[in-house]
Amino acid sequence: MDETRHQYIPALRFGWLTRLYDPVIRWTMREDLFKPRLVKQVGMQPGHRVLDLGCGTSTLTILLKRRQPQSMVVGLDGDAVVLARAREKVAEAGVDISFDAGMAYRLPYPDRSFDRVVASLLLHHLTSDNKRRALCETFRVLKPGGQLHIADFGRPHTFLMACVSLIVRWLEETYEHVKGLMPGVIRDAGFTYTEETGCYTTAFGTLVLIRAGKPEGGAGGSEGRNGTS
Ligand SMILES: C[S@@+](CC[C@H](N)C(=O)[O-])C[C@H]1O[C@@H](n2cnc3c(N)ncnc32)[C@H](O)[C@@H]1O
């Protein structure tokens, strides 16, 4: 197996920084603004099954569950350290959320398992190849008519954001993001529509919210156009 396909970047790029993740994101990424907005646009209904992909320390996962207590919310992350912190926060919050350790590009779930998948600040951690694989996996595990909701870097909307994005591109996998290619990459995975629903100035560059949909009729069993093997 080609190990370069399994590259993995921890929450703040270096494992030893993970314990600082919550304050850093709160102060640099306008978390208090964009996460509640993302949760609202997810449009959860009672009985929905919702996957928080790359859930990190579970700040968003908890907001999702609180927004719709009658839903079943699952958080998945590849990092055991961050998942331990997520479990602590969920216990403190007193909400019922389950967590799975796993890779976004090889999801441990059957086809058509979820009504909604949310990916906040995850995709820019994945190589181009793994981004595509993760999106195909997301398409596979979504039910027909299900939706994917993303918060991640997008095309810079000001000169300042363009300058900042150059630094972040050097550190993380943001090529498709800052070039504005993500809507096309998402559609390539089989999603029938993508729409940008929000845009924020942050310390690390332009952050956009995206909604994408899986058609009601659904693709066949293999699901997704560039399916994983
Ligand atoms: C920047 S953090 C975002 C955390 C959270 N979603 C948020 O919005 O605050 C990115 C998370 O993605 C996880 N991650 C990175 N690569 C991954 C992969 N291939 N599969 C699953 N999780 C991954 C990291 O461990 C980290 O917790």
PDB file of C-alpha atoms and ligand atoms in Angstrom:
ATOM      1  CA  MET A   1       0.000   0.000   0.000  1.00  0.00           C
ATOM      2  CA  ASP A   2       1.241   3.498  -0.802  1.00  0.00           C
ATOM      3  CA  GLU A   3       1.833   5.068   2.611  1.00  0.00           C
ATOM      4  CA  THR A   4       1.855   8.617   1.213  1.00  0.00           C
ATOM      5  CA  ARG A   5      -1.905   8.164   0.655  1.00  0.00           C
ATOM      6  CA  HIS A   6      -2.358   7.869   4.392  1.00  0.00           C
ATOM      7  CA  GLN A   7      -0.790  11.137   5.458  1.00  0.00           C
ATOM      8  CA  TYR A   8      -2.332  12.540   8.552  1.00  0.00           C
ATOM      9  CA  ILE A   9      -2.053  16.007  10.071  1.00  0.00           C
ATOM     10  CA  PRO A  10      -3.021  16.439  13.777  1.00  0.00           C
ATOM     11  CA  ALA A  11      -5.427  19.207  14.847  1.00  0.00           C
ATOM     12  CA  LEU A  12      -2.745  21.947  15.018  1.00  0.00           C
ATOM     13  CA  ARG A  13      -0.321  20.189  12.657  1.00  0.00           C
ATOM     14  CA  PHE A  14       2.012  19.052  15.459  1.00  0.00           C
ATOM     15  CA  GLY A  15       0.803  16.547  18.064  1.00  0.00           C
ATOM     16  CA  TRP A  16       2.360  18.453  20.960  1.00  0.00           C
ATOM     17  CA  LEU A  17       0.137  21.467  20.126  1.00  0.00           C
ATOM     18  CA  THR A  18      -3.151  19.508  20.377  1.00  0.00           C
ATOM     19  CA  ARG A  19      -3.757  20.554  24.018  1.00  0.00           C
ATOM     20  CA  LEU A  20      -3.837  24.192  22.831  1.00  0.00           C
ATOM     21  CA  TYR A  21      -6.352  23.467  20.064  1.00  0.00           C
ATOM     22  CA  ASP A  22      -9.513  24.842  21.688  1.00  0.00           C
ATOM     23  CA  PRO A  23      -8.176  28.300  22.699  1.00  0.00           C
ATOM     24  CA  VAL A  24      -6.259  28.706  19.422  1.00  0.00           C
ATOM     25  CA  ILE A  25      -9.309  27.956  17.286  1.00  0.00           C
ATOM     26  CA  ARG A  26     -11.570  30.096  19.443  1.00  0.00           C
ATOM     27  CA  TRP A  27      -9.326  33.135  19.077  1.00  0.00           C
ATOM     28  CA  THR A  28      -8.109  32.739  15.498  1.00  0.00           C
ATOM     29  CA  MET A  29     -10.939  31.150  13.504  1.00  0.00           C
ATOM     30  CA  ARG A  30     -14.025  33.018  14.770  1.00  0.00           C
ATOM     31  CA  GLU A  31     -15.368  29.737  16.058  1.00  0.00           C
ATOM     32  CA  ASP A  32     -18.169  31.389  18.052  1.00  0.00           C
ATOM     33  CA  LEU A  33     -19.498  32.837  14.817  1.00  0.00           C
ATOM     34  CA  PHE A  34     -19.117  30.132  12.207  1.00  0.00           C
ATOM     35  CA  LYS A  35     -19.869  26.953  14.192  1.00  0.00           C
ATOM     36  CA  PRO A  36     -23.373  27.991  15.360  1.00  0.00           C
ATOM     37  CA  ARG A  37     -24.075  29.117  11.785  1.00  0.00           C
ATOM     38  CA  LEU A  38     -22.874  25.779  10.407  1.00  0.00           C
ATOM     39  CA  VAL A  39     -24.980  23.860  12.933  1.00  0.00           C
ATOM     40  CA  LYS A  40     -28.052  25.843  11.923  1.00  0.00           C
ATOM     41  CA  GLN A  41     -27.571  25.176   8.217  1.00  0.00           C
ATOM     42  CA  VAL A  42     -27.245  21.410   8.837  1.00  0.00           C
ATOM     43  CA  GLY A  43     -31.032  21.403   9.365  1.00  0.00           C
ATOM     44  CA  MET A  44     -31.168  18.407  11.680  1.00  0.00           C
ATOM     45  CA  GLN A  45     -34.501  16.675  12.268  1.00  0.00           C
ATOM     46  CA  PRO A  46     -35.537  14.307  15.100  1.00  0.00           C
ATOM     47  CA  GLY A  47     -34.234  10.841  14.303  1.00  0.00           C
ATOM     48  CA  HIS A  48     -31.472  12.051  11.997  1.00  0.00           C
ATOM     49  CA  ARG A  49     -28.145  10.241  12.089  1.00  0.00           C
ATOM     50  CA  VAL A  50     -25.324  12.787  11.888  1.00  0.00           C
ATOM     51  CA  LEU A  51     -21.594  12.187  11.427  1.00  0.00           C
ATOM     52  CA  ASP A  52     -19.052  14.838  12.503  1.00  0.00           C
ATOM     53  CA  LEU A  53     -16.054  13.950  10.353  1.00  0.00           C
ATOM     54  CA  GLY A  54     -12.690  14.917  11.875  1.00  0.00           C
ATOM     55  CA  CYS A  55     -14.540  15.941  15.045  1.00  0.00           C
ATOM     56  CA  GLY A  56     -11.401  17.040  16.933  1.00  0.00           C
ATOM     57  CA  THR A  57     -12.106  17.969  20.553  1.00  0.00           C
ATOM     58  CA  SER A  58     -15.890  17.827  19.879  1.00  0.00           C
ATOM     59  CA  THR A  59     -16.865  21.504  20.264  1.00  0.00           C
ATOM     60  CA  LEU A  60     -19.002  21.270  17.108  1.00  0.00           C
ATOM     61  CA  THR A  61     -20.201  17.736  17.877  1.00  0.00           C
ATOM     62  CA  ILE A  62     -21.690  18.947  21.167  1.00  0.00           C
ATOM     63  CA  LEU A  63     -23.341  21.932  19.461  1.00  0.00           C
ATOM     64  CA  LEU A  64     -24.909  19.555  16.919  1.00  0.00           C
ATOM     65  CA  LYS A  65     -26.335  17.289  19.594  1.00  0.00           C
ATOM     66  CA  ARG A  66     -27.660  20.225  21.596  1.00  0.00           C
ATOM     67  CA  ARG A  67     -29.326  21.666  18.537  1.00  0.00           C
ATOM     68  CA  GLN A  68     -31.315  18.458  17.989  1.00  0.00           C
ATOM     69  CA  PRO A  69     -31.286  16.181  21.082  1.00  0.00           C
ATOM     70  CA  GLN A  70     -33.536  13.680  19.270  1.00  0.00           C
ATOM     71  CA  SER A  71     -30.789  12.971  16.728  1.00  0.00           C
ATOM     72  CA  MET A  72     -27.989  10.419  16.910  1.00  0.00           C
ATOM     73  CA  VAL A  73     -24.622  12.152  16.625  1.00  0.00           C
ATOM     74  CA  VAL A  74     -21.339  10.332  15.978  1.00  0.00           C
ATOM     75  CA  GLY A  75     -17.868  11.902  15.969  1.00  0.00           C
ATOM     76  CA  LEU A  76     -15.007  10.337  14.028  1.00  0.00           C
ATOM     77  CA  ASP A  77     -11.351  11.298  14.222  1.00  0.00           C
ATOM     78  CA  GLY A  78      -8.060   9.639  13.436  1.00  0.00           C
ATOM     79  CA  ASP A  79      -6.232  10.965  16.484  1.00  0.00           C
ATOM     80  CA  ALA A  80      -6.556   9.037  19.766  1.00  0.00           C
ATOM     81  CA  VAL A  81      -5.292  12.017  21.811  1.00  0.00           C
ATOM     82  CA  VAL A  82      -7.906  14.398  20.436  1.00  0.00           C
ATOM     83  CA  LEU A  83     -10.637  11.761  20.865  1.00  0.00           C
ATOM     84  CA  ALA A  84      -9.726  11.385  24.553  1.00  0.00           C
ATOM     85  CA  ARG A  85     -10.262  15.131  25.006  1.00  0.00           C
ATOM     86  CA  ALA A  86     -13.511  14.917  23.010  1.00  0.00           C
ATOM     87  CA  ARG A  87     -14.826  12.197  25.327  1.00  0.00           C
ATOM     88  CA  GLU A  88     -13.937  14.308  28.401  1.00  0.00           C
ATOM     89  CA  LYS A  89     -15.788  17.328  27.012  1.00  0.00           C
ATOM     90  CA  VAL A  90     -18.850  15.262  26.142  1.00  0.00           C
ATOM     91  CA  ALA A  91     -18.924  13.800  29.668  1.00  0.00           C
ATOM     92  CA  GLU A  92     -18.680  17.329  31.119  1.00  0.00           C
ATOM     93  CA  ALA A  93     -21.471  18.499  28.804  1.00  0.00           C
ATOM     94  CA  GLY A  94     -23.666  15.551  29.816  1.00  0.00           C
ATOM     95  CA  VAL A  95     -24.730  14.726  26.261  1.00  0.00           C
ATOM     96  CA  ASP A  96     -24.969  11.366  24.544  1.00  0.00           C
ATOM     97  CA  ILE A  97     -22.493  11.213  21.646  1.00  0.00           C
ATOM     98  CA  SER A  98     -20.525   8.222  20.434  1.00  0.00           C
ATOM     99  CA  PHE A  99     -17.031   8.410  18.970  1.00  0.00           C
ATOM    100  CA  ASP A 100     -15.140   6.231  16.535  1.00  0.00           C
ATOM    101  CA  ALA A 101     -11.450   6.206  15.710  1.00  0.00           C
ATOM    102  CA  GLY A 102     -10.971   6.072  11.965  1.00  0.00           C
ATOM    103  CA  MET A 103      -9.704   7.709   8.824  1.00  0.00           C
ATOM    104  CA  ALA A 104     -11.928  10.070   6.866  1.00  0.00           C
ATOM    105  CA  TYR A 105     -10.931   8.348   3.617  1.00  0.00           C
ATOM    106  CA  ARG A 106     -11.807   4.844   4.878  1.00  0.00           C
ATOM    107  CA  LEU A 107     -14.992   5.204   6.885  1.00  0.00           C
ATOM    108  CA  PRO A 108     -16.002   2.317   9.162  1.00  0.00           C
ATOM    109  CA  TYR A 109     -19.706   2.594   8.282  1.00  0.00           C
ATOM    110  CA  PRO A 110     -22.034   0.820   5.850  1.00  0.00           C
ATOM    111  CA  ASP A 111     -23.445   2.545   2.760  1.00  0.00           C
ATOM    112  CA  ARG A 112     -26.330   4.977   3.381  1.00  0.00           C
ATOM    113  CA  SER A 113     -25.865   5.232   7.167  1.00  0.00           C
ATOM    114  CA  PHE A 114     -26.226   8.989   7.742  1.00  0.00           C
ATOM    115  CA  ASP A 115     -28.668  11.815   6.948  1.00  0.00           C
ATOM    116  CA  ARG A 116     -26.015  14.481   7.427  1.00  0.00           C
ATOM    117  CA  VAL A 117     -22.228  14.579   7.415  1.00  0.00           C
ATOM    118  CA  VAL A 118     -20.422  17.655   8.757  1.00  0.00           C
ATOM    119  CA  ALA A 119     -16.720  18.318   8.088  1.00  0.00           C
ATOM    120  CA  SER A 120     -15.377  21.371   9.890  1.00  0.00           C
ATOM    121  CA  LEU A 121     -11.715  22.292   9.289  1.00  0.00           C
ATOM    122  CA  LEU A 122     -10.942  18.715   8.226  1.00  0.00           C
ATOM    123  CA  LEU A 123     -10.477  18.693   4.472  1.00  0.00           C
ATOM    124  CA  HIS A 124      -7.457  21.011   4.415  1.00  0.00           C
ATOM    125  CA  HIS A 125      -5.669  18.354   6.501  1.00  0.00           C
ATOM    126  CA  LEU A 126      -5.935  15.827   3.678  1.00  0.00           C
ATOM    127  CA  THR A 127      -3.756  15.454   0.604  1.00  0.00           C
ATOM    128  CA  SER A 128      -5.523  16.014  -2.733  1.00  0.00           C
ATOM    129  CA  ASP A 129      -5.886  12.289  -3.206  1.00  0.00           C
ATOM    130  CA  ASN A 130      -7.233  11.714   0.309  1.00  0.00           C
ATOM    131  CA  LYS A 131      -9.619  14.687   0.014  1.00  0.00           C
ATOM    132  CA  ARG A 132     -11.172  12.991  -3.008  1.00  0.00           C
ATOM    133  CA  ARG A 133     -11.282   9.620  -1.298  1.00  0.00           C
ATOM    134  CA  ALA A 134     -12.855  11.147   1.845  1.00  0.00           C
ATOM    135  CA  LEU A 135     -15.522  12.897  -0.250  1.00  0.00           C
ATOM    136  CA  CYS A 136     -16.345   9.638  -2.048  1.00  0.00           C
ATOM    137  CA  GLU A 137     -16.561   7.872   1.290  1.00  0.00           C
ATOM    138  CA  THR A 138     -18.846  10.633   2.586  1.00  0.00           C
ATOM    139  CA  PHE A 139     -21.064  10.226  -0.464  1.00  0.00           C
ATOM    140  CA  ARG A 140     -21.165   6.471   0.101  1.00  0.00           C
ATOM    141  CA  VAL A 141     -22.226   6.681   3.773  1.00  0.00           C
ATOM    142  CA  LEU A 142     -24.877   9.355   3.145  1.00  0.00           C
ATOM    143  CA  LYS A 143     -28.450   8.273   2.524  1.00  0.00           C
ATOM    144  CA  PRO A 144     -30.066   9.372  -0.753  1.00  0.00           C
ATOM    145  CA  GLY A 145     -31.191  12.962  -0.240  1.00  0.00           C
ATOM    146  CA  GLY A 146     -28.573  13.374   2.509  1.00  0.00           C
ATOM    147  CA  GLN A 147     -26.375  16.444   2.832  1.00  0.00           C
ATOM    148  CA  LEU A 148     -22.735  17.269   3.430  1.00  0.00           C
ATOM    149  CA  HIS A 149     -21.918  20.514   5.288  1.00  0.00           C
ATOM    150  CA  ILE A 150     -18.385  21.845   5.200  1.00  0.00           C
ATOM    151  CA  ALA A 151     -16.511  24.674   6.921  1.00  0.00           C
ATOM    152  CA  ASP A 152     -13.018  25.118   5.520  1.00  0.00           C
ATOM    153  CA  PHE A 153     -10.633  27.465   3.773  1.00  0.00           C
ATOM    154  CA  GLY A 154     -11.844  28.934   0.498  1.00  0.00           C
ATOM    155  CA  ARG A 155     -10.719  31.319  -2.214  1.00  0.00           C
ATOM    156  CA  PRO A 156      -9.336  34.480  -0.525  1.00  0.00           C
ATOM    157  CA  HIS A 157     -11.888  37.289  -0.723  1.00  0.00           C
ATOM    158  CA  THR A 158      -9.521  40.189   0.093  1.00  0.00           C
ATOM    159  CA  PHE A 159      -5.881  41.061  -0.622  1.00  0.00           C
ATOM    160  CA  LEU A 160      -5.031  40.538   3.054  1.00  0.00           C
ATOM    161  CA  MET A 161      -6.605  37.069   3.011  1.00  0.00           C
ATOM    162  CA  ALA A 162      -4.628  36.242  -0.159  1.00  0.00           C
ATOM    163  CA  CYS A 163      -1.375  37.107   1.667  1.00  0.00           C
ATOM    164  CA  VAL A 164      -2.311  35.066   4.748  1.00  0.00           C
ATOM    165  CA  SER A 165      -3.345  32.093   2.618  1.00  0.00           C
ATOM    166  CA  LEU A 166       0.189  31.899   1.178  1.00  0.00           C
ATOM    167  CA  ILE A 167       1.525  31.097   4.657  1.00  0.00           C
ATOM    168  CA  VAL A 168      -1.173  28.511   5.360  1.00  0.00           C
ATOM    169  CA  ARG A 169      -0.593  26.859   1.972  1.00  0.00           C
ATOM    170  CA  TRP A 170       2.963  26.271   2.989  1.00  0.00           C
ATOM    171  CA  LEU A 171       1.829  24.472   6.179  1.00  0.00           C
ATOM    172  CA  GLU A 172      -1.311  22.613   5.131  1.00  0.00           C
ATOM    173  CA  GLU A 173      -3.064  20.986   2.139  1.00  0.00           C
ATOM    174  CA  THR A 174      -5.000  24.048   0.985  1.00  0.00           C
ATOM    175  CA  TYR A 175      -4.272  24.133  -2.782  1.00  0.00           C
ATOM    176  CA  GLU A 176      -7.818  23.288  -3.995  1.00  0.00           C
ATOM    177  CA  HIS A 177      -9.298  25.487  -1.265  1.00  0.00           C
ATOM    178  CA  VAL A 178      -7.511  28.740  -2.060  1.00  0.00           C
ATOM    179  CA  LYS A 179      -7.852  28.175  -5.815  1.00  0.00           C
ATOM    180  CA  GLY A 180     -11.634  27.930  -5.379  1.00  0.00           C
ATOM    181  CA  LEU A 181     -11.666  24.380  -6.746  1.00  0.00           C
ATOM    182  CA  MET A 182     -13.464  22.674  -3.860  1.00  0.00           C
ATOM    183  CA  PRO A 183     -17.023  22.895  -5.278  1.00  0.00           C
ATOM    184  CA  GLY A 184     -15.831  20.996  -8.369  1.00  0.00           C
ATOM    185  CA  VAL A 185     -13.911  18.446  -6.291  1.00  0.00           C
ATOM    186  CA  ILE A 186     -17.060  17.859  -4.209  1.00  0.00           C
ATOM    187  CA  ARG A 187     -19.234  17.406  -7.318  1.00  0.00           C
ATOM    188  CA  ASP A 188     -16.669  14.978  -8.755  1.00  0.00           C
ATOM    189  CA  ALA A 189     -17.450  12.702  -5.801  1.00  0.00           C
ATOM    190  CA  GLY A 190     -21.074  12.469  -6.995  1.00  0.00           C
ATOM    191  CA  PHE A 191     -22.759  15.332  -5.151  1.00  0.00           C
ATOM    192  CA  THR A 192     -25.337  17.013  -7.382  1.00  0.00           C
ATOM    193  CA  TYR A 193     -25.090  20.506  -6.038  1.00  0.00           C
ATOM    194  CA  THR A 194     -22.731  22.624  -3.975  1.00  0.00           C
ATOM    195  CA  GLU A 195     -23.441  26.084  -2.687  1.00  0.00           C
ATOM    196  CA  GLU A 196     -21.371  28.481  -0.645  1.00  0.00           C
ATOM    197  CA  THR A 197     -23.470  29.685   2.256  1.00  0.00           C
ATOM    198  CA  GLY A 198     -21.064  31.848   4.243  1.00  0.00           C
ATOM    199  CA  CYS A 199     -17.662  33.543   4.119  1.00  0.00           C
ATOM    200  CA  TYR A 200     -15.518  34.733   7.051  1.00  0.00           C
ATOM    201  CA  THR A 201     -12.264  36.619   7.514  1.00  0.00           C
ATOM    202  CA  THR A 202     -10.021  34.681   9.932  1.00  0.00           C
ATOM    203  CA  ALA A 203      -6.423  34.881  11.144  1.00  0.00           C
ATOM    204  CA  PHE A 204      -5.457  32.051   8.764  1.00  0.00           C
ATOM    205  CA  GLY A 205      -7.407  33.085   5.677  1.00  0.00           C
ATOM    206  CA  THR A 206     -10.891  33.091   4.182  1.00  0.00           C
ATOM    207  CA  LEU A 207     -13.181  30.487   5.719  1.00  0.00           C
ATOM    208  CA  VAL A 208     -16.227  29.386   3.718  1.00  0.00           C
ATOM    209  CA  LEU A 209     -19.289  27.308   4.546  1.00  0.00           C
ATOM    210  CA  ILE A 210     -20.482  24.899   1.854  1.00  0.00           C
ATOM    211  CA  ARG A 211     -23.604  22.761   1.530  1.00  0.00           C
ATOM    212  CA  ALA A 212     -23.645  19.789  -0.872  1.00  0.00           C
ATOM    213  CA  GLY A 213     -26.359  17.254  -1.621  1.00  0.00           C
ATOM    214  CA  LYS A 214     -26.628  13.621  -2.608  1.00  0.00           C
ATOM    215  CA  PRO A 215     -29.456  13.047  -5.099  1.00  0.00           C
ATOM    216  CA  GLU A 216     -32.671  11.480  -3.835  1.00  0.00           C
ATOM    217  CA  GLY A 217     -32.455   8.678  -6.378  1.00  0.00           C
ATOM    218  CA  GLY A 218     -28.902   7.953  -5.203  1.00  0.00           C
ATOM    219  CA  ALA A 219     -26.109   6.368  -7.163  1.00  0.00           C
ATOM    220  CA  GLY A 220     -25.824   2.591  -7.320  1.00  0.00           C
ATOM    221  CA  GLY A 221     -24.141   0.299  -4.818  1.00  0.00           C
ATOM    222  CA  SER A 222     -20.586   1.420  -5.552  1.00  0.00           C
ATOM    223  CA  GLU A 223     -21.656   5.040  -4.744  1.00  0.00           C
ATOM    224  CA  GLY A 224     -19.547   8.066  -5.631  1.00  0.00           C
ATOM    225  CA  ARG A 225     -17.814   8.575  -8.947  1.00  0.00           C
ATOM    226  CA  ASN A 226     -14.216   8.119  -7.884  1.00  0.00           C
ATOM    227  CA  GLY A 227     -15.011   5.394  -5.396  1.00  0.00           C
ATOM    228  CA  THR A 228     -12.373   4.022  -3.097  1.00  0.00           C
ATOM    229  CA  SER A 229     -11.044   0.550  -3.517  1.00  0.00           C
TER     230      SER A 229
HETATM  231  C1  LIG B   1      -8.391  21.373  12.552  1.00  0.00           C
HETATM  232  S1  LIG B   1      -9.053  19.983  13.359  1.00  0.00           S
HETATM  233  C2  LIG B   1     -10.818  20.282  13.246  1.00  0.00           C
HETATM  234  C3  LIG B   1     -11.555  19.731  14.427  1.00  0.00           C
HETATM  235  C4  LIG B   1     -13.038  20.071  14.483  1.00  0.00           C
HETATM  236  N1  LIG B   1     -13.770  19.507  13.386  1.00  0.00           N
HETATM  237  C5  LIG B   1     -13.232  21.551  14.541  1.00  0.00           C
HETATM  238  O1  LIG B   1     -13.948  22.093  13.688  1.00  0.00           O
HETATM  239  O2  LIG B   1     -12.711  22.189  15.456  1.00  0.00           O
HETATM  240  C6  LIG B   1      -8.858  18.691  12.176  1.00  0.00           C
HETATM  241  C7  LIG B   1      -9.151  17.340  12.778  1.00  0.00           C
HETATM  242  O3  LIG B   1      -9.113  16.386  11.721  1.00  0.00           O
HETATM  243  C8  LIG B   1      -8.466  15.228  12.207  1.00  0.00           C
HETATM  244  N2  LIG B   1      -7.924  14.508  11.056  1.00  0.00           N
HETATM  245  C9  LIG B   1      -6.877  14.864  10.263  1.00  0.00           C
HETATM  246  N3  LIG B   1      -6.708  13.966   9.288  1.00  0.00           N
HETATM  247  C10 LIG B   1      -7.670  13.016   9.463  1.00  0.00           C
HETATM  248  C11 LIG B   1      -8.017  11.823   8.777  1.00  0.00           C
HETATM  249  N4  LIG B   1      -7.342  11.421   7.707  1.00  0.00           N
HETATM  250  N5  LIG B   1      -9.070  11.089   9.224  1.00  0.00           N
HETATM  251  C12 LIG B   1      -9.763  11.492  10.323  1.00  0.00           C
HETATM  252  N6  LIG B   1      -9.480  12.606  11.024  1.00  0.00           N
HETATM  253  C13 LIG B   1      -8.445  13.361  10.599  1.00  0.00           C
HETATM  254  C14 LIG B   1      -7.416  15.729  13.167  1.00  0.00           C
HETATM  255  O4  LIG B   1      -7.045  14.750  14.112  1.00  0.00           O
HETATM  256  C15 LIG B   1      -8.130  16.895  13.812  1.00  0.00           C
HETATM  257  O5  LIG B   1      -8.775  16.506  14.994  1.00  0.00           O
END
